[in-house]
């Protein structure tokens, strides 16, 4: 997936760059005063210190050339020049410090906005989006997107603003006195700029390829580290190192190709710089004889031209930094451009739940993966009365977890509707919908935070007494009290410091504390040992009391005591009833039950 997306990126590199500039400008507009201050202060700083000083010195040289000045006349004659020189430096240095201040403020403010923009985009994307991407790559892309802006704005400020200030200063001072020289200089600078831009466009795609390779490397590293236990227990360190080495070599190859192109561009532009300085030397040596140019003006011509060529030399490095900035930002730009598969409709209202009745009406849902479309539901119907506990069972791929995903709007259906107390969830806000549903998945969703914070996640204003009560009802208080820091114990990334049963009981405590009218359990006990399952089942019984419950289960024993069991097969309801009714019906449920209880094997043995 990542490699395919990368090929699309390189095919439309310029459009990605334009989109990156769009997002950067959206954030910059929020701090327009600092941006304008940065540009003005940089211009003033360069114009005064790099071009104002030589201009004053040229005036002094011309005055010295006019006639000798006696010792007692030095301050009388040159006093105004001295004051002018001091003034130029005082204002120039003040502009320099203002430049530093506005740059810091701009980067701090825009970085905050870009981080928020990226976080919102990632949080509001569908689960399908996240399922097809490395989490580590997304984190890396966010970081590069933010640092790319800093690199871009610093490059825009230096050397490009410096080049602009140099050209303007040169034209203002030299055009009235030596128009011939300025005309020739203009032609050469235009040639220089055109060549640089042409080669910049060629290198842009190479830089995006290098950034894509770097993102792939980050993804491989993230995937290996996140699954380090599997790597070690299966002795696959060498295999993972091979994958990482392949991605690493791709980074080296892309970076090397970019480096070679950058060097070629540097050699070409350096040759143009030599031509400019050669023509300048001719004008300076013959300027007085041919055109009557004063010594001070000759000094200014050389100094200004030398400064400009120096600044243009930095353009090569600046363009390379631009390439890197836009290449690094391209990954997150594509994420920001990605359409939201699940989005609130305009004018969406908050969901109001008074009873908790859930209805699926004529639901149609399919998904596409690698060009293949899989139809999961077509004209699917199911009604769950308020307060009823319903088990969803069936073979793998029958649509159980997909149904839960659609209810939570982690994915959006293509046909039909899902109603909660008569309200179409597609027309309500996602946040209000999910705040009415407590969700306990097979793999508990714990943050690398304290147990207290994890339990209170769905209700952060809960008191300590309420948190402890939820932990007690979830059969979690005993093991929490035995931990060295109790409720202040850090759970580790994804709760790795706790056992599976402990993690699940913390997740149940979170759902108990949230106290929501609808409960969804998705294989909440399938990965637990017998003792942990017993404790979790007790906690789940307390949790389900008085709530509308949808319980996805592989182990049929976990749903046998529910009010109703719905059997799914190929996206359809094939059986619906209580455990006893379905067990006696001789259908799909009985077949599944016999397989799990051993009756199926007993029948085979008897045969």
XYZ file of C-alpha atoms in Angstrom:
607
model
C 0.000 0.000 0.000
C 2.746 2.447 1.007
C 4.764 1.763 -2.157
C 1.726 2.188 -4.414
C 0.868 5.489 -2.787
C 4.455 6.571 -3.226
C 4.326 5.975 -6.994
C 1.202 8.114 -7.220
C 2.985 10.837 -5.299
C 5.958 11.009 -7.595
C 3.702 11.127 -10.642
C 2.077 14.309 -9.388
C 4.910 15.862 -7.397
C 4.129 19.435 -8.352
C 0.472 19.142 -7.325
C 1.523 17.682 -3.968
C 3.908 20.609 -3.523
C 1.113 23.063 -4.295
C -1.128 21.335 -1.779
C 1.637 21.468 0.814
C 1.972 25.197 0.206
C -1.796 25.513 0.594
C -1.769 23.894 4.033
C 1.306 25.842 5.093
C -0.297 29.111 3.995
C -3.516 28.289 5.851
C -1.497 28.005 9.059
C 0.702 31.024 8.263
C -2.321 33.295 7.732
C -3.213 32.821 11.396
C 0.083 34.534 12.247
C 0.237 36.987 9.365
C 1.645 39.812 11.490
C 4.720 37.812 12.427
C 5.149 36.634 8.834
C 5.015 40.197 7.490
C 7.344 41.368 10.269
C 9.807 38.634 9.372
C 9.881 39.565 5.691
C 10.228 43.319 6.342
C 12.866 42.943 9.047
C 14.928 40.567 6.890
C 14.760 42.967 3.962
C 15.822 45.892 6.161
C 18.584 43.898 7.814
C 20.124 42.797 4.484
C 19.630 46.127 2.712
C 21.152 48.187 5.503
C 24.047 46.032 6.699
C 25.079 44.381 3.413
C 24.317 47.275 1.043
C 23.901 50.407 3.146
C 27.372 50.135 4.657
C 29.197 49.818 1.294
C 27.123 52.728 -0.067
C 28.230 55.029 2.776
C 31.820 53.857 2.325
C 31.613 54.693 -1.404
C 30.552 58.220 -0.468
C 33.578 58.521 1.820
C 35.914 57.208 -0.896
C 34.522 59.675 -3.453
C 34.947 62.521 -0.984
C 38.536 61.473 -0.280
C 39.178 61.349 -4.046
C 37.919 64.878 -4.598
C 40.556 66.734 -2.539
C 42.823 66.174 0.458
C 41.358 66.773 3.927
C 43.566 68.216 6.654
C 43.717 66.679 10.108
C 41.695 69.440 11.732
C 38.939 69.082 9.129
C 38.350 65.310 9.433
C 35.375 65.436 11.789
C 33.919 68.524 10.168
C 34.015 66.926 6.714
C 33.363 63.279 7.575
C 31.217 63.734 10.686
C 27.928 63.353 8.766
C 29.233 60.196 7.093
C 30.233 58.740 10.469
C 26.793 59.473 11.910
C 25.123 58.010 8.814
C 27.243 54.856 9.110
C 26.338 54.501 12.796
C 22.659 55.031 12.007
C 22.698 52.401 9.277
C 24.264 49.865 11.670
C 21.985 50.650 14.621
C 18.833 50.263 12.524
C 20.262 47.225 10.705
C 21.116 45.450 13.970
C 17.676 46.271 15.378
C 16.130 44.763 12.233
C 18.307 41.686 12.723
C 16.997 41.122 16.246
C 13.421 41.760 15.113
C 13.999 39.112 12.447
C 15.032 36.590 15.108
C 11.995 37.379 17.255
C 9.417 37.209 14.465
C 10.930 33.984 13.113
C 10.713 32.300 16.528
C 7.143 33.462 17.105
C 6.044 32.428 13.620
C 7.548 28.944 13.881
C 6.111 28.363 17.355
C 2.619 29.486 16.362
C 2.491 27.697 13.017
C 3.945 24.481 14.468
C 1.066 24.413 16.943
C -1.480 24.903 14.155
C 0.102 22.271 11.891
C 0.278 19.757 14.736
C -3.403 20.376 15.482
C -4.277 20.111 11.785
C -2.449 16.777 11.486
C -3.875 15.370 14.721
C -7.427 16.270 13.720
C -6.962 14.701 10.280
C -5.643 11.448 11.743
C -8.261 11.223 14.499
C -11.129 11.890 12.097
C -10.100 9.303 9.530
C -11.819 5.934 9.284
C -10.493 2.739 10.808
C -10.002 1.410 7.273
C -7.591 4.286 6.661
C -5.551 3.394 9.754
C -5.694 -0.346 9.047
C -3.795 0.209 5.800
C -1.007 2.375 7.219
C 1.868 1.993 9.648
C 1.215 3.930 12.848
C 4.911 4.748 13.090
C 4.906 6.149 9.549
C 1.979 8.455 10.354
C 3.794 9.747 13.426
C 6.948 10.258 11.355
C 4.989 12.054 8.627
C 3.418 14.395 11.174
C 6.818 15.270 12.597
C 8.289 15.832 9.135
C 5.298 17.940 8.095
C 5.942 20.301 11.013
C 9.721 20.399 10.640
C 9.265 20.843 6.877
C 7.503 24.150 7.500
C 10.331 25.405 9.706
C 12.854 24.411 7.064
C 10.794 26.085 4.329
C 10.245 29.385 6.172
C 13.894 29.593 7.217
C 14.932 28.932 3.618
C 12.448 31.488 2.313
C 13.895 33.974 4.763
C 17.483 33.024 3.955
C 18.630 32.948 1.213
C 15.583 33.876 -0.882
C 14.533 37.024 0.967
C 18.209 37.953 1.137
C 18.494 37.540 -2.657
C 15.412 39.714 -3.173
C 16.818 42.414 -0.891
C 20.169 42.222 -2.716
C 18.597 42.658 -6.156
C 16.391 45.571 -5.060
C 19.289 47.330 -3.322
C 21.557 46.868 -6.339
C 18.966 48.228 -8.766
C 18.104 51.227 -6.576
C 21.759 52.271 -6.166
C 23.393 51.289 -9.485
C 20.659 51.685 -12.105
C 20.813 55.525 -12.138
C 24.643 55.603 -12.358
C 25.682 52.534 -14.411
C 22.612 51.358 -16.377
C 24.743 49.414 -18.891
C 26.240 47.247 -16.175
C 22.834 46.704 -14.533
C 21.371 45.647 -17.900
C 24.061 43.009 -18.478
C 23.807 41.861 -14.852
C 20.034 41.473 -15.245
C 20.402 39.192 -18.274
C 22.906 36.980 -16.466
C 20.775 36.786 -13.316
C 17.715 35.827 -15.363
C 19.711 33.031 -17.024
C 20.930 31.915 -13.608
C 17.392 31.895 -12.175
C 15.924 30.042 -15.169
C 18.573 27.319 -15.050
C 18.168 26.920 -11.285
C 14.377 26.633 -11.545
C 14.533 24.130 -14.405
C 16.924 21.899 -12.498
C 14.913 22.371 -9.306
C 11.818 20.956 -11.016
C 13.802 17.918 -12.146
C 15.089 17.262 -8.643
C 11.707 17.751 -6.951
C 10.429 14.283 -7.865
C 13.741 12.740 -6.799
C 13.375 14.362 -3.413
C 9.837 13.043 -2.977
C 11.066 9.575 -3.883
C 13.749 9.915 -1.205
C 11.137 11.028 1.336
C 8.902 8.099 0.396
C 11.788 5.674 0.890
C 12.499 7.226 4.287
C 8.840 6.820 5.300
C 8.967 3.169 4.248
C 12.081 2.712 6.379
C 10.306 4.287 9.368
C 7.343 1.973 8.791
C 9.527 -1.147 8.715
C 11.253 -0.088 11.929
C 7.954 0.692 13.643
C 6.431 -2.627 12.589
C 9.392 -4.630 13.887
C 9.624 -2.777 17.196
C 5.853 -2.940 17.806
C 5.977 -6.729 17.326
C 9.362 -7.342 18.948
C 8.001 -10.201 21.074
C 6.957 -12.133 17.957
C 10.327 -11.361 16.354
C 12.253 -12.755 19.316
C 10.078 -15.764 20.140
C 10.147 -16.962 16.527
C 13.849 -16.232 16.086
C 13.189 -13.945 13.127
C 15.708 -11.207 13.930
C 17.648 -11.950 10.741
C 14.509 -11.808 8.614
C 13.422 -8.470 10.077
C 16.943 -7.143 9.652
C 16.807 -8.173 5.981
C 13.547 -6.271 5.471
C 14.976 -3.255 7.266
C 18.205 -3.455 5.275
C 16.281 -3.541 1.992
C 14.362 -0.407 2.983
C 17.572 1.203 4.229
C 19.374 0.486 0.942
C 16.458 2.037 -0.928
C 16.933 5.196 1.152
C 20.638 5.246 0.295
C 19.912 4.755 -3.423
C 17.311 7.539 -3.522
C 19.478 9.919 -1.515
C 22.479 9.194 -3.745
C 20.476 9.930 -6.886
C 19.268 13.188 -5.381
C 22.822 14.081 -4.368
C 24.183 13.548 -7.891
C 21.507 15.755 -9.422
C 22.167 18.458 -6.829
C 25.889 18.401 -7.572
C 25.275 18.785 -11.318
C 23.024 21.746 -10.657
C 25.660 23.294 -8.406
C 28.376 22.961 -11.055
C 26.207 24.606 -13.748
C 25.192 27.544 -11.571
C 28.767 27.994 -10.319
C 29.892 28.384 -13.954
C 27.330 31.170 -14.454
C 28.628 32.869 -11.299
C 32.183 32.858 -12.698
C 30.929 34.538 -15.898
C 29.164 37.241 -13.850
C 32.306 38.006 -11.837
C 34.421 38.057 -15.020
C 32.194 40.692 -16.643
C 32.206 42.661 -13.370
C 36.030 42.670 -13.388
C 36.045 44.106 -16.927
C 33.629 46.876 -15.967
C 35.535 47.784 -12.822
C 38.942 47.957 -14.508
C 37.653 50.013 -17.438
C 34.729 51.782 -15.824
C 36.558 55.004 -15.002
C 38.296 55.238 -18.389
C 35.299 54.333 -20.545
C 32.355 55.777 -18.611
C 33.890 58.121 -16.021
C 32.637 56.024 -13.127
C 33.898 57.342 -9.767
C 36.115 55.174 -7.505
C 33.385 54.927 -4.862
C 30.874 53.656 -7.432
C 33.416 51.094 -8.686
C 33.756 49.806 -5.136
C 29.970 49.600 -4.824
C 29.713 47.744 -8.168
C 32.194 45.114 -7.049
C 30.773 44.772 -3.519
C 27.165 44.545 -4.648
C 27.885 42.080 -7.447
C 30.014 39.952 -5.152
C 27.233 39.950 -2.537
C 24.602 39.008 -5.117
C 26.648 36.144 -6.547
C 27.299 34.913 -3.036
C 23.581 35.025 -2.286
C 22.835 33.217 -5.552
C 25.326 30.538 -4.578
C 23.201 29.950 -1.499
C 20.159 29.525 -3.746
C 21.438 26.069 -4.708
C 21.480 25.016 -1.081
C 18.173 26.825 -0.555
C 16.470 24.967 -3.385
C 17.806 21.704 -2.031
C 16.356 22.561 1.373
C 13.068 23.464 -0.291
C 13.136 20.075 -2.004
C 13.724 18.350 1.283
C 11.033 20.364 3.071
C 8.377 19.615 0.457
C 9.508 16.017 0.095
C 9.306 15.460 3.838
C 5.892 17.135 3.987
C 4.439 15.235 1.022
C 3.352 12.216 3.077
C 1.207 14.199 5.511
C -0.062 16.403 2.670
C -1.525 13.302 1.040
C -3.061 12.302 4.358
C -4.658 15.749 4.681
C -5.919 15.476 1.093
C -7.349 12.011 1.756
C -11.162 12.171 1.710
C -12.737 11.342 5.031
C -14.576 8.087 4.488
C -16.661 8.785 7.571
C -17.677 12.416 8.048
C -20.449 14.276 9.817
C -23.160 15.517 7.481
C -23.729 19.288 7.343
C -26.006 20.293 10.199
C -25.628 16.954 12.001
C -27.386 16.918 15.379
C -26.300 15.306 18.633
C -27.775 11.863 19.273
C -30.292 11.799 22.132
C -30.759 8.359 23.698
C -33.679 7.818 26.076
C -34.218 4.064 25.754
C -31.463 2.521 23.632
C -33.335 0.720 20.859
C -31.079 -0.214 17.897
C -32.355 -1.005 14.395
C -30.539 -2.019 11.211
C -32.799 -1.379 8.191
C -31.979 -2.650 4.702
C -28.279 -2.193 5.392
C -25.885 -2.573 2.474
C -22.129 -2.506 2.941
C -19.103 -3.530 0.884
C -15.429 -2.677 0.930
C -12.706 -2.587 -1.682
C -9.227 -3.948 -1.122
C -6.566 -4.083 -3.834
C -9.208 -3.654 -6.516
C -11.429 -6.458 -5.211
C -14.894 -5.573 -3.873
C -16.279 -7.695 -1.037
C -20.016 -7.482 -0.331
C -20.609 -7.956 3.402
C -24.274 -6.955 3.826
C -27.143 -6.544 1.388
C -30.660 -5.643 2.602
C -29.668 -6.646 6.119
C -32.287 -6.120 8.852
C -32.072 -6.529 12.605
C -33.948 -4.905 15.475
C -32.709 -4.862 19.071
C -35.292 -3.606 21.591
C -34.140 -1.301 24.376
C -32.526 -3.167 27.264
C -32.220 -6.468 25.385
C -28.966 -8.413 25.519
C -28.246 -9.876 22.079
C -25.417 -12.205 21.127
C -24.018 -12.106 17.582
C -22.435 -15.401 16.559
C -21.343 -17.072 13.362
C -18.313 -18.313 11.515
C -15.381 -16.021 10.795
C -16.224 -13.568 8.029
C -19.968 -13.701 8.651
C -20.093 -9.958 9.380
C -20.287 -9.835 13.209
C -17.505 -7.309 13.830
C -18.442 -5.344 10.696
C -21.930 -4.842 12.135
C -20.398 -3.374 15.289
C -18.114 -1.146 13.219
C -21.120 0.201 11.295
C -23.057 0.899 14.488
C -20.121 2.880 15.867
C -19.686 4.556 12.467
C -16.078 3.458 12.250
C -17.179 2.736 8.693
C -20.189 4.112 6.825
C -22.709 1.921 5.066
C -23.589 2.396 1.390
C -27.302 1.591 1.637
C -30.033 1.511 4.248
C -29.844 3.071 7.684
C -29.015 2.388 11.306
C -31.373 3.881 13.880
C -30.885 4.472 17.594
C -34.185 5.407 19.269
C -35.477 6.244 15.805
C -32.592 8.580 14.929
C -30.511 7.828 11.838
C -26.940 7.712 13.115
C -25.696 8.923 9.712
C -27.342 12.270 10.475
C -25.972 12.627 13.996
C -22.509 13.695 15.052
C -20.049 10.856 15.440
C -18.861 12.089 18.819
C -22.385 12.179 20.284
C -23.087 8.678 18.899
C -19.988 7.136 20.412
C -20.580 8.872 23.730
C -23.788 6.842 24.030
C -22.040 3.514 23.419
C -19.578 1.723 25.685
C -17.255 -0.422 23.581
C -15.120 -3.263 24.957
C -13.064 -4.943 22.197
C -11.126 -8.196 22.203
C -7.830 -6.328 22.550
C -8.240 -3.816 25.400
C -7.459 -0.271 24.329
C -5.154 1.050 27.041
C -2.940 4.117 26.914
C 0.560 4.370 28.332
C -0.875 6.260 31.289
C -1.892 5.451 34.847
C -4.586 2.891 35.586
C -6.667 5.710 37.074
C -6.451 7.719 33.853
C -7.303 4.665 31.754
C -10.408 3.832 33.798
C -11.567 7.461 33.820
C -10.946 7.939 30.098
C -14.629 7.873 29.185
C -15.534 10.096 32.133
C -12.534 12.250 33.104
C -14.435 14.203 35.777
C -15.083 11.063 37.866
C -14.045 11.125 41.516
C -11.525 8.694 42.972
C -14.333 6.955 44.859
C -16.278 6.432 41.624
C -13.158 5.110 39.882
C -12.542 2.648 42.721
C -16.193 1.534 42.657
C -15.960 0.837 38.908
C -12.732 -1.103 39.438
C -14.399 -3.133 42.212
C -17.395 -4.009 40.032
C -14.995 -5.007 37.247
C -13.121 -7.385 39.593
C -10.037 -5.221 39.080
C -9.625 -3.582 42.487
C -7.804 -6.509 44.085
C -4.982 -6.663 41.561
C -4.760 -2.863 41.389
C -4.340 -2.597 45.185
C -1.498 -5.134 44.994
C 0.468 -3.022 42.520
C 3.276 -0.859 44.002
C 1.687 2.421 42.873
C -1.908 1.205 42.870
C -4.109 3.357 40.634
C -1.078 5.498 39.741
C 0.692 2.529 38.111
C 1.648 3.167 34.484
C 0.230 0.451 32.244
C 2.930 0.630 29.553
C 2.304 0.999 25.835
C -1.045 -0.672 25.027
C -1.118 -1.942 28.632
C 1.846 -4.264 28.133
C 2.715 -4.215 31.874
C -0.587 -5.910 32.724
C -1.784 -9.403 31.916
C -4.539 -9.976 29.373
C -7.169 -10.505 32.053
C -6.035 -7.429 33.968
C -6.143 -5.277 30.855
C -9.641 -6.501 30.044
C -10.897 -5.769 33.559
C -9.498 -2.232 33.367
C -11.351 -1.817 30.065
C -14.563 -3.090 31.659
C -14.089 -0.702 34.595
C -13.800 2.115 32.051
C -17.097 1.045 30.451
C -18.787 0.747 33.856
C -17.676 4.213 34.856
C -18.773 5.711 31.524
C -22.282 4.339 32.271
C -23.672 4.466 28.741
C -27.079 3.128 27.655
C -25.735 0.919 24.856
C -22.978 -1.649 25.300
C -20.966 -3.356 22.575
C -18.696 -6.288 23.419
C -16.514 -7.593 20.589
C -14.943 -10.944 21.531
C -14.225 -9.513 24.978
C -13.216 -12.854 26.543
C -11.865 -14.873 23.611
C -8.173 -14.433 24.480
C -8.352 -15.106 28.229
C -7.430 -18.075 30.389
C -10.175 -19.822 32.390
C -9.586 -17.979 35.664
C -9.381 -14.581 33.996
C -12.441 -15.393 31.886
C -14.439 -16.223 35.029
C -13.543 -12.885 36.619
C -14.223 -10.991 33.424
C -17.558 -12.774 32.880
C -18.667 -11.751 36.368
C -17.720 -8.157 35.604
C -19.499 -8.271 32.248
C -22.716 -9.466 33.867
C -22.680 -6.371 36.063
C -21.830 -4.196 33.087
C -24.674 -5.524 30.906
C -27.364 -5.017 33.536
C -29.996 -2.523 32.373
C -28.325 -1.788 29.030
C -28.983 -2.586 25.397
C -26.182 -5.012 24.596
C -24.663 -6.357 21.400
C -22.217 -9.122 22.228
C -19.991 -10.492 19.457
C -18.664 -13.844 20.543
C -16.724 -16.776 19.238
C -17.135 -18.794 22.419
C -20.834 -19.626 22.473
C -20.753 -20.235 26.224
C -20.343 -16.486 26.718
C -23.689 -15.727 25.025
C -25.719 -18.766 26.122
C -27.310 -16.839 28.989
C -28.278 -13.764 26.944
C -31.862 -12.797 26.125
C -31.406 -13.579 22.443
C -28.846 -14.964 20.026
C -28.596 -13.958 16.358
C -26.650 -16.269 14.049
C -25.033 -14.630 11.022
C -23.793 -16.313 7.873
C -22.522 -14.517 4.767
C -23.960 -11.227 5.978
C -27.466 -12.621 6.647
C -29.451 -13.569 9.740
C -29.919 -17.334 9.443
C -31.190 -18.001 12.975
C -32.646 -15.885 15.765
C -33.748 -17.039 19.209
C -32.683 -18.060 22.694
C -29.917 -20.538 23.372
C -32.354 -23.386 24.088
C -34.484 -22.634 21.028
C -31.502 -22.540 18.677
C -29.844 -25.581 20.222
C -32.976 -27.628 19.630
C -33.539 -26.260 16.115
C -30.841 -28.400 14.545
C -29.409 -25.565 12.489
C -26.186 -23.570 12.249
C -26.113 -22.699 15.956
C -26.431 -26.310 17.072
C -23.629 -27.242 14.673
C -21.379 -24.526 16.134
C -22.324 -25.503 19.695
C -21.565 -29.173 19.138
C -18.169 -28.320 17.671
C -17.225 -26.227 20.713
C -18.572 -28.592 23.385
C -17.100 -31.730 21.849
C -20.425 -33.303 20.898
C -19.449 -33.048 17.232
C -16.294 -35.059 17.858
C -18.276 -37.581 19.875
C -20.659 -38.104 16.997
C -17.768 -38.593 14.573
C -16.138 -41.103 16.903
C -19.415 -42.986 17.239
C -19.669 -43.220 13.473
